[in-house]
Coordinates of C-alpha atoms in Angstrom, one line a residue:
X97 CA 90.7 66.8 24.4
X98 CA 94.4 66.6 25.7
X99 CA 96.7 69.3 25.8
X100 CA 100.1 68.2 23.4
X101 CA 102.2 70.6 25.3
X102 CA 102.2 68.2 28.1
X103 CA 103.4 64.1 29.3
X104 CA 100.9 62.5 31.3
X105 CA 102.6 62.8 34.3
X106 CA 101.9 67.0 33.7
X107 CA 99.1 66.1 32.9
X108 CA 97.6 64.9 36.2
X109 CA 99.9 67.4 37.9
X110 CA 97.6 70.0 36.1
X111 CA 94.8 68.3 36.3
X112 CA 95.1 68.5 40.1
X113 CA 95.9 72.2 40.7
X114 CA 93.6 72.9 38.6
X115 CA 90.4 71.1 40.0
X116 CA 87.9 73.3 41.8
X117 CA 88.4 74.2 45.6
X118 CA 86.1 71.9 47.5
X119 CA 87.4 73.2 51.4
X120 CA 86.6 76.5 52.0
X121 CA 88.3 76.7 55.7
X122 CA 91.8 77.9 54.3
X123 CA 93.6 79.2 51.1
X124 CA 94.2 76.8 48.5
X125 CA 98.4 76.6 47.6
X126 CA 99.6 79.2 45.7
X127 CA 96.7 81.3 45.4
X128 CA 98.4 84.3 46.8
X129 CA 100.6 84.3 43.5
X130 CA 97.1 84.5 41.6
X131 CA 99.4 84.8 38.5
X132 CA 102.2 82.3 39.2
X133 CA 106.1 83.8 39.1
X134 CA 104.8 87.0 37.2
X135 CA 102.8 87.9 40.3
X136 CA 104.0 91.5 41.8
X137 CA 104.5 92.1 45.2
X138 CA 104.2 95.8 45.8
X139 CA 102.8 98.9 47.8
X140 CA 99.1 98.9 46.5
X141 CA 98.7 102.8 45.4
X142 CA 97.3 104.2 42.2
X143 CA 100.1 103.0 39.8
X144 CA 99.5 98.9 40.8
X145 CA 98.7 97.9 37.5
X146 CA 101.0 99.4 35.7
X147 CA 104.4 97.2 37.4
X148 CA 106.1 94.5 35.0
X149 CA 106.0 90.6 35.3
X150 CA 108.4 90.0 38.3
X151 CA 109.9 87.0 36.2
X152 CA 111.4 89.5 33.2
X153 CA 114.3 89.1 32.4
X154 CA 116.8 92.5 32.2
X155 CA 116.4 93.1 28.3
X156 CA 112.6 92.4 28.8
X157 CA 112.3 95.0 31.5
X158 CA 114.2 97.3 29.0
X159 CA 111.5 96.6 26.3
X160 CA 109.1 96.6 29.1
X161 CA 110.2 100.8 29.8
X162 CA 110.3 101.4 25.9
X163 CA 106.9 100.0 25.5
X164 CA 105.8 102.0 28.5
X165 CA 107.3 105.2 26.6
X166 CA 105.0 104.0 23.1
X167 CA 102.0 102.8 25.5
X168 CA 102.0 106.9 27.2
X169 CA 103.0 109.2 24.4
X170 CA 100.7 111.6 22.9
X171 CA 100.6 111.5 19.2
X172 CA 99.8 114.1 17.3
X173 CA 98.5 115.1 13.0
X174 CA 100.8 115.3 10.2
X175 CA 103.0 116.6 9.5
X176 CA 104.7 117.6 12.2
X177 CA 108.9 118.2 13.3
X178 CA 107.9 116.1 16.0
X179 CA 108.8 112.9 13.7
X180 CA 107.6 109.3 14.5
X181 CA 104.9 111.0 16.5
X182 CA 102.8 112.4 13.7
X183 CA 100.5 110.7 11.4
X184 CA 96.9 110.8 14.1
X185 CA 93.7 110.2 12.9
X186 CA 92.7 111.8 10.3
X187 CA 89.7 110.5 12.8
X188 CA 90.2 109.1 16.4
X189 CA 89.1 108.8 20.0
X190 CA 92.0 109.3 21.6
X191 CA 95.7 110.5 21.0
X192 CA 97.3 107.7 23.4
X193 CA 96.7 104.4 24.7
X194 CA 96.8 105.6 28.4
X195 CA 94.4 108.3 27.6
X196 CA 91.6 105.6 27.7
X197 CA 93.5 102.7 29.9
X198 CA 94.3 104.7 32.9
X199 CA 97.0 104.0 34.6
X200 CA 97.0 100.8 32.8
X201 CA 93.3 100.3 34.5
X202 CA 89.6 100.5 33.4
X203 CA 88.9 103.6 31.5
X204 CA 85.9 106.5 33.0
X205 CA 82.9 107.4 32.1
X206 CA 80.8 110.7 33.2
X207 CA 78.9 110.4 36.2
X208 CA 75.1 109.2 36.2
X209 CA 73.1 112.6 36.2
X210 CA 69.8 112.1 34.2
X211 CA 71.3 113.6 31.2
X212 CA 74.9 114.1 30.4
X213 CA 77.3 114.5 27.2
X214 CA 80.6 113.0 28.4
X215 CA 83.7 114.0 27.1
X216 CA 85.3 111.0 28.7
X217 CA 87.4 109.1 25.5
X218 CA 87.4 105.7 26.8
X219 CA 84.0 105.2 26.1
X220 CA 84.2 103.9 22.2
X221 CA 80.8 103.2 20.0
X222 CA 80.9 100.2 18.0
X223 CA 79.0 100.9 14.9
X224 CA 77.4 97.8 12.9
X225 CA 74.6 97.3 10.4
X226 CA 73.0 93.6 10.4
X227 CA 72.4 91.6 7.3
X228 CA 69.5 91.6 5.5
X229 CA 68.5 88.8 3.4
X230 CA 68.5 89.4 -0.4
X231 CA 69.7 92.9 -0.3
X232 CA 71.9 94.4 -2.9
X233 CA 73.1 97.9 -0.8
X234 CA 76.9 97.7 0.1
X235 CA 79.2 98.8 3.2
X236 CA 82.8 99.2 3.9
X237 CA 84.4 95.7 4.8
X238 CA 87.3 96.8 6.7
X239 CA 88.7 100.0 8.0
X240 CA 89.6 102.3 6.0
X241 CA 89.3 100.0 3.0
X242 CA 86.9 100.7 -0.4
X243 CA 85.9 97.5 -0.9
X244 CA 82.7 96.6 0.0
X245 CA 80.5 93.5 0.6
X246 CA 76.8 92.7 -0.1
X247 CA 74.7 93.3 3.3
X248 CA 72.8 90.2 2.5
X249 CA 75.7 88.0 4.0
X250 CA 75.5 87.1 7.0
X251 CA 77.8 88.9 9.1
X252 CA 77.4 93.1 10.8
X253 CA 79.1 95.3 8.6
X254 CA 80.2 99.1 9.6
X255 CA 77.9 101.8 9.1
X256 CA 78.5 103.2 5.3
X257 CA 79.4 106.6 6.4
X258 CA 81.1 106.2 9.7
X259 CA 82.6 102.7 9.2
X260 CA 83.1 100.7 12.5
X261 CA 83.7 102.7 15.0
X262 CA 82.5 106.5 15.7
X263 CA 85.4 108.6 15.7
X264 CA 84.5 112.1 18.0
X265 CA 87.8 113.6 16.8
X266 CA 89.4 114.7 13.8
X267 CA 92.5 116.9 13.0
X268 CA 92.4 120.4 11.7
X269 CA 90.3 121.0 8.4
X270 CA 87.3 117.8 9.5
X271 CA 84.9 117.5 11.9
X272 CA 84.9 114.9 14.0
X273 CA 82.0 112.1 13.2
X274 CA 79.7 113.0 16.2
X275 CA 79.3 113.5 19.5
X276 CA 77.6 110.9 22.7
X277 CA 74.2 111.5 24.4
X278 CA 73.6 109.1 27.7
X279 CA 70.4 109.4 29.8
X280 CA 70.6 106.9 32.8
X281 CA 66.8 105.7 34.4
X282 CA 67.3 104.6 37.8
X283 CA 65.8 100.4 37.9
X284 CA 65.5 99.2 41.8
X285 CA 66.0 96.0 43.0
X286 CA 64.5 94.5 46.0
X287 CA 67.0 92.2 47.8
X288 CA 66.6 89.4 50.9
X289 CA 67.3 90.9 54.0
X290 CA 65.7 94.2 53.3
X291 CA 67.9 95.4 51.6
X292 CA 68.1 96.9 48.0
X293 CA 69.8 98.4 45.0
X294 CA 69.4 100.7 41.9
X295 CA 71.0 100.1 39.1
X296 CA 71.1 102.9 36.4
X297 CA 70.0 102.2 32.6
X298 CA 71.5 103.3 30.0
X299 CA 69.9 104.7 26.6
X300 CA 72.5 106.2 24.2
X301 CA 72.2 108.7 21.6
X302 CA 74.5 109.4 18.9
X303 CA 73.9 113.5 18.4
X304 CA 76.1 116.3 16.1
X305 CA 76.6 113.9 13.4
X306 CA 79.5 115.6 11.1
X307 CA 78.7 113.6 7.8
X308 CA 75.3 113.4 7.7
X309 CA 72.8 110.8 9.0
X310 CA 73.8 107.1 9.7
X311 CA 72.0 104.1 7.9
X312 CA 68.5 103.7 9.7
X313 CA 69.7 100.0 10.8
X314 CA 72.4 101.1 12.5
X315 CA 73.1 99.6 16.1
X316 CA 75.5 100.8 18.6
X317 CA 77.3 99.6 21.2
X318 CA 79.5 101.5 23.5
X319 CA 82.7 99.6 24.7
X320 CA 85.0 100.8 27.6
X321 CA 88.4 100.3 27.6
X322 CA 89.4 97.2 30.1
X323 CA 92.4 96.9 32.5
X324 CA 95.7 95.9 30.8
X325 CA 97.1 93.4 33.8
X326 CA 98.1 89.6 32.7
X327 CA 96.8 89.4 29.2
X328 CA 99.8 87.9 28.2
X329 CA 98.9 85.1 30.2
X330 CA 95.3 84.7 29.3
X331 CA 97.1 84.6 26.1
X332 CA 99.2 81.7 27.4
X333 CA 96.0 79.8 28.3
X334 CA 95.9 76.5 25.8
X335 CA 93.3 76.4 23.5
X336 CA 92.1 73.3 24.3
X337 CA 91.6 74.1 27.9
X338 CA 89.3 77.3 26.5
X339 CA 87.2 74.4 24.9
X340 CA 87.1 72.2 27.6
X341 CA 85.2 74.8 29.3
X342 CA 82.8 75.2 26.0
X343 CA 82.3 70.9 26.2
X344 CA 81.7 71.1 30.1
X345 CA 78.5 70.4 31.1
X346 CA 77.1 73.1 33.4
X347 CA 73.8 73.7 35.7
X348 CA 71.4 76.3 35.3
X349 CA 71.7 75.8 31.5
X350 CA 75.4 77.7 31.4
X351 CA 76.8 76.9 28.3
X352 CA 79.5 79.3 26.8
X353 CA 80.9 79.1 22.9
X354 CA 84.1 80.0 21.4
X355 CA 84.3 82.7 19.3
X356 CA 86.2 81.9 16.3
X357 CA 88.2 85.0 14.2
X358 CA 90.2 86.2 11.5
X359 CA 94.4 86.1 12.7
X360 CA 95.6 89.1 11.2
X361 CA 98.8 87.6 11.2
X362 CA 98.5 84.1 10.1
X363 CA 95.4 84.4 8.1
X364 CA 94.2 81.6 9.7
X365 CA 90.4 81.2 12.4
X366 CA 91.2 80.7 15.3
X367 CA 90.0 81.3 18.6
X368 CA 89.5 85.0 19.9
X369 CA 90.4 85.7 23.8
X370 CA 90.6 89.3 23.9
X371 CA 88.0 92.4 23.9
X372 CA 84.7 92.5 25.1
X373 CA 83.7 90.0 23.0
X374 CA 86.6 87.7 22.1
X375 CA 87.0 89.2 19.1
X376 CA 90.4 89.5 18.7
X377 CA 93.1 86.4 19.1
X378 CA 96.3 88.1 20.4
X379 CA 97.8 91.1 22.2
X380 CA 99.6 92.3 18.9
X381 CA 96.3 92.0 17.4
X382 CA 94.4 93.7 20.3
X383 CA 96.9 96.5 19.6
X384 CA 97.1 97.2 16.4
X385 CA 93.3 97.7 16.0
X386 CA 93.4 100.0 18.6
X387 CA 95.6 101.9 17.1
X388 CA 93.8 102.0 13.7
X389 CA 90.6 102.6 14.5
X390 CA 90.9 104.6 18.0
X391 CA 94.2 106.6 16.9
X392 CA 94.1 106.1 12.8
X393 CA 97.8 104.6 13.2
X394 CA 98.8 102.4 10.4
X395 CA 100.9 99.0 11.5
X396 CA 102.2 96.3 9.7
X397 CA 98.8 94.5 10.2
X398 CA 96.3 97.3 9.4
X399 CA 98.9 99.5 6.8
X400 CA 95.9 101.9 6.4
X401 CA 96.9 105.3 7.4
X402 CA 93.4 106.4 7.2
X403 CA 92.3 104.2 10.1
X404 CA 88.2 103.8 10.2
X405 CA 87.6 106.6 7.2
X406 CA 84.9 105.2 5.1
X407 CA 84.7 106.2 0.8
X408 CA 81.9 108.2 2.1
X409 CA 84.3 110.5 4.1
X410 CA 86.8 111.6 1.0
X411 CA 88.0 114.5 2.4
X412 CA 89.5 111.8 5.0
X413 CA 91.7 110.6 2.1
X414 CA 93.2 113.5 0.9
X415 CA 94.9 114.4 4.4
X416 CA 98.7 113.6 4.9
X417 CA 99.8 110.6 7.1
X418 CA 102.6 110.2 9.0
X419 CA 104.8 107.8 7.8
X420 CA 108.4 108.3 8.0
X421 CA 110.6 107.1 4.9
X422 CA 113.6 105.8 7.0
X423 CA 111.6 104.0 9.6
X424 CA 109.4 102.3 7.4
X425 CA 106.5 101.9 5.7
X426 CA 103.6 102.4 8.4
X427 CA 103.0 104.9 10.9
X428 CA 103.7 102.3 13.7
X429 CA 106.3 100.4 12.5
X430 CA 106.8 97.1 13.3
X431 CA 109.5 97.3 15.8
X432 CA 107.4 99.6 17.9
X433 CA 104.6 97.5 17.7
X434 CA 106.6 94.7 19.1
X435 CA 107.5 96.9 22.2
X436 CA 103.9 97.5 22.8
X437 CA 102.9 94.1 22.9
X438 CA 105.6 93.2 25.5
X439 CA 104.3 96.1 27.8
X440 CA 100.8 95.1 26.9
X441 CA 101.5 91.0 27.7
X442 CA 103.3 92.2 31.1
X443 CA 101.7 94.1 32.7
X444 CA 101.7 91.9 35.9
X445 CA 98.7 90.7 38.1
X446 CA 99.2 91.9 42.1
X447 CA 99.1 89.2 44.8
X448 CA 96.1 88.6 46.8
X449 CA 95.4 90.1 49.9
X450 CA 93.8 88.8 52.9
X451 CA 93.2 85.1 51.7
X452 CA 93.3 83.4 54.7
X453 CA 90.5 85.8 56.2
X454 CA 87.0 84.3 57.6
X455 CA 85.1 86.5 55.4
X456 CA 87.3 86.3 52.0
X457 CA 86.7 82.2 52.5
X458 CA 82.8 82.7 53.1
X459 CA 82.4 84.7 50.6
X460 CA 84.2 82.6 47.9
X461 CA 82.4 79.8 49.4
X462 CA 79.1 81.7 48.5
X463 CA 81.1 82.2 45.1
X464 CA 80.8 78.4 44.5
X465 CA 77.8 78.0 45.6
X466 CA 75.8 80.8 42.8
X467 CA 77.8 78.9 40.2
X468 CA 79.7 81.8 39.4
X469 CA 82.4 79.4 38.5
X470 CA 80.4 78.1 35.4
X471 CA 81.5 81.1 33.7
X472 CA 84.2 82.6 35.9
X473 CA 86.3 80.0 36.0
X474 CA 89.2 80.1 38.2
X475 CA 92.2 78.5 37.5
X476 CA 94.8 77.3 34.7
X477 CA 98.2 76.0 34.0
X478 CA 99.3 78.0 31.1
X479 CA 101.2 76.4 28.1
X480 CA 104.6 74.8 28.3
X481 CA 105.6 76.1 25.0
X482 CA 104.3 79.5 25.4
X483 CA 105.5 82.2 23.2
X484 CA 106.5 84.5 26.1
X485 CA 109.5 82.9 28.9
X486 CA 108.2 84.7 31.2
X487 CA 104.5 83.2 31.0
X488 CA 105.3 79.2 30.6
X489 CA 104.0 76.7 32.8
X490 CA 102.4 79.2 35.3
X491 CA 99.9 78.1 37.9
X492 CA 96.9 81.4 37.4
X493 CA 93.5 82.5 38.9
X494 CA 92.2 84.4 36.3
X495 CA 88.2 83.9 36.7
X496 CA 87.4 83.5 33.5
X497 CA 86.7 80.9 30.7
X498 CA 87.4 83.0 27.9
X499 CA 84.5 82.4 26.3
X500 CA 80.6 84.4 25.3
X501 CA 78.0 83.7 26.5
X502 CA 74.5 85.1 25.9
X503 CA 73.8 87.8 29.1
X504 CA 70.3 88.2 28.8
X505 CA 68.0 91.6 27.3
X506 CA 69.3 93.6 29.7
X507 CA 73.2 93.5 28.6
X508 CA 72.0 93.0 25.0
X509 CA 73.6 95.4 22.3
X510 CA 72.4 94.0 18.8
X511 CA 75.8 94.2 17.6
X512 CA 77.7 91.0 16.6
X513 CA 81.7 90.6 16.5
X514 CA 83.1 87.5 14.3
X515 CA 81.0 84.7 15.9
X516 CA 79.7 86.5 19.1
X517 CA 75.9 87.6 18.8
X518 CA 74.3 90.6 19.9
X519 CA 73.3 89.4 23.0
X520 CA 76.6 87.4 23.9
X521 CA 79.8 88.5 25.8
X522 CA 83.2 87.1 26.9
X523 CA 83.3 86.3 30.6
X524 CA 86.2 89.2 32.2
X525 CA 88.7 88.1 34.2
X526 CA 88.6 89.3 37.7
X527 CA 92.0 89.4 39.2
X528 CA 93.1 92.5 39.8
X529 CA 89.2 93.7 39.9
X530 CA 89.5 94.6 44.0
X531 CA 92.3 97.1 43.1
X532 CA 90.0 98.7 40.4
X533 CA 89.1 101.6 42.6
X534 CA 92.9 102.0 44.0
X535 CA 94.1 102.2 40.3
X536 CA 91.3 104.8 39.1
X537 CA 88.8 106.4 41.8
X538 CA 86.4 107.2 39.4
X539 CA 86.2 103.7 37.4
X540 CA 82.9 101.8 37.2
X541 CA 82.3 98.1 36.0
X542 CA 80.6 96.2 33.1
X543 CA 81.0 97.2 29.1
X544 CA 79.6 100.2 29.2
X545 CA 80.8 101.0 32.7
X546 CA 76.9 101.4 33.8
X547 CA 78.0 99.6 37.3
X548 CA 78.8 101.7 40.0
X549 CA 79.5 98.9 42.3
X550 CA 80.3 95.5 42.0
X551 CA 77.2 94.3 43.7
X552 CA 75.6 96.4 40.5
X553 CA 77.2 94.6 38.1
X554 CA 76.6 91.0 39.4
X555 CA 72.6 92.4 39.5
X556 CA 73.1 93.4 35.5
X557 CA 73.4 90.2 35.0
X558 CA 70.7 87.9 33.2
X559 CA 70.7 84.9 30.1
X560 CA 72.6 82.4 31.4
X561 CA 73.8 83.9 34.2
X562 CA 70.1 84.2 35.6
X563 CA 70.4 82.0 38.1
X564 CA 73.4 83.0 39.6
X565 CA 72.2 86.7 40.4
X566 CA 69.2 85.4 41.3
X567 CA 71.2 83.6 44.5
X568 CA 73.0 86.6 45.0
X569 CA 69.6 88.3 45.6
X570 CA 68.4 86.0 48.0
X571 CA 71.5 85.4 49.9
X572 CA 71.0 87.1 53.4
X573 CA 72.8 90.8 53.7
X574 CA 76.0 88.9 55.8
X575 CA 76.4 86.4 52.2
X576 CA 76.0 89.1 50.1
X577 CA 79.0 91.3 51.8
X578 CA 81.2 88.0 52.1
X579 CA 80.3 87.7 48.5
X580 CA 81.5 91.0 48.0
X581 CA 84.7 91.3 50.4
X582 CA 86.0 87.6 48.4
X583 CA 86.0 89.6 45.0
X584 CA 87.8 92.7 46.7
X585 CA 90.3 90.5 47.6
X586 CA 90.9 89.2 44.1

């Protein structure tokens, strides 16, 4: 499975870099520039994540700053004299993209009292109803759309009231589709060394429903928004590397699958790399459902103005959206969307720090030796003939393969996402993932964000990973913390 952007001299030149570190007494080259010539060097403070590729060029740093402008705004219901801002909801999560990527970060969740309503907008609840055989009930295909599809195909539909997504907003004249229950139970965990850990279990509740009840086969799965840094490049990964990871042959039973979607923009499958469970194939695609189902903004992909509305909600229908004549046709239009996507494919990746330390080595070496790496793996070359300048031919230490794989009961939502099962999930990437804390003080780990620590979300994990935590809990205390210090240094 060779890569045609390459000769075989680049070939062997990537296949090189690229191998697996097998000295753990010093840095490897170039891993200080974990994401090659877009890697920024700055003051780490709370805005880290939210610096442009170092590599853009002057007109891309201007689309960069305009992109920045779209990214931040607040938007707000039509109509409104505030023009090209209006056309929200008529049901949404959030009125900006920052609202639930802060500062370009991982989005919050409440704190872990027993029971607690948050108000936090980051958190987002997937909606889908499974299949059943031989059934002749229908539910919304797409958001916002009437047409429907028999449930006994084999694919999760939306919920046939509230669609695909629970909306907890609305603009004046609706209610908003429901509020979110969380009650955490506290789940210790002996580890070697006498030490130990509680992690905290979520069960969610969907309460205040504002169109009456959901179908009793509903499952939900909460979803908080991710950090934003160097998706253009995982976007700049080749596809046949991705599936080189799927063909390798891994221990402990590791075996991860593509998960192969609808491109909005081509029509075409082809392989999903972004969201919590690969769902969706690029950044512009990435965006623009954001902006229809969290934000019910129509774009040249999803021309709905009525975002996630179902024919259930009708009074949805009748309100006004926000499209302006003279810009075009959408509420979004597609100039602006292209601005987003450039902010949204650089933001840039921060160097490493302290890679050359005793305890960042041990601890990557401990890395290794879990077989972390079966999933997380670390390193590419990204594609010649990238779309983006800025992201060609870049050496990157991502930690990830892109790919789901199934995480075991405890991670499990029931909810499937084009070819991703209820129980499977994309590996995340993890540079950046020491900074997480700089970036947003009150930001937690995982899908849900049920981790408080990273320790905690290594623990959460189960399926294939199994036998990975299960090293990590009997490493001694010293391995653990190396472990630990390794990914803060990431």
């Amino acid at each position: 499975m060779q890569r045609d952007d390459l000769t075989p001299a680049d070939r062997a030149r990537v296949a090189d870099v690229t191998a697996p570190a097998a000295d753990f007494s010093k840095a490897e080259p170039f891993e200080l520039m974990q994401a090659g010539a877009t890697t920024i060097k700055k003051l780490i403070n709370a805005d880290i994540f939210s610096h442009p590729s170092a590599n853009l060029t002057f007109e891309g740093r201007q689309n960069f700053l305009i992109g920045n402008g779209l990214f931040r705004k607040d938007w707000v219901s039509a109509p409104s004299s505030t023009q090209a801002s209006d056309g929200l909801g008529p049901l949404f999560n959030a009125r900006s993209c920052q609202a639930c990527h802060v500062k370009d970060g991982r989005g919050t969740i409440p704190g872990f009292e027993v029971s607690e309503r948050p108000d936090s907008v980051a958190l987002l609840m997937r909606l889908a109803v499974p299949p059943v055989p031989g059934a002749v009930a229908t539910v919304p295909q797409t958001p916002g759309s009437d047409k429907t599809v028999d449930r006994s195909q084999a694919v999760d539909v939306g919920d046939p009231v509230y669609g695909v997504q629970l909306q907890n907003f609305a603009v004046a004249g609706m209610p908003g589709e429901g509020s979110l229950d969380i009650q955490y139970t506290e789940v210790p965990v002996a580890l070697a060394g006498g030490e130990s850990a509680t992690l905290m279990a979520p069960r969610y509740r969907i309460a205040d429903l504002g169109y009456g009840p959901m179908h009793p086969d509903v499952q939900i799965s909460p979803r908080l928004a991710p950090p934003m840094i160097g998706l253009g490049l995982l976007e700049a990964i080749h596809e046949n590397d991705i599936l080189a990871n799927a063909a390798r042959v891994h221990a402990d039973g590791v075996s991860g699958k593509p998960n192969w979607v609808h491109d909005g923009a081509t029509g075409k499958r082809v392989l999903g790399r972004f969201n919590w469970k690969a769902a969706q194939p690029t950044v512009a695609q990435q965006s623009a459902v954001a902006f229809s189902n969290d934000m019910g903004l129509s774009t040249p992909m999803f021309p709905s103005h009525y975002g996630d509305c179902t024919p259930a909600q009708k009074q949805c229908f009748e309100m006004p959206h926000g499209a302006q004549p003279r810009l075009g046709d959408e509420e979004v239009p597609g100039r602006l969307m292209d601005f987003v996507a450039t902010y949204s494919s650089n933001l840039a990746v921060p160097e490493r720090r302290d890679i050359d330390d005793a305890r960042v080595l041990a601890g990557k070496q401990v890395f290794y030796a879990a077989n972390c790496i079966a999933c997380h793996t670390p390193k590419y070359v990204t594609r010649r003939d990238a779309e983006r300048p800025e992201h060609r031919f870049q050496l990157i230490w991502p930690y990830t393969d892109l790919l789901v794989h199934d995480m075991g009961d405890g991670l499990a939502d029931g909810v499937s996402d084009g070819e991703a099962n209820g129980r499977e999930w994309r590996t995340p990437p993890l540079w950046g993932i020491g900074l997480t804390k700089t970036v947003n003080p009150q930001a937690t780990w995982l899908h849900d964000g049920r981790a408080r620590t990273l320790l905690e979300a290594i623990l959460w994990h189960g399926g294939e990973a199994q036998a990975s935590r299960d090293r990590v809990v009997a490493m001694s205390p010293a391995e653990r913390a190396d472990l630990i210090r390794f990914l803060e240094s990431l």
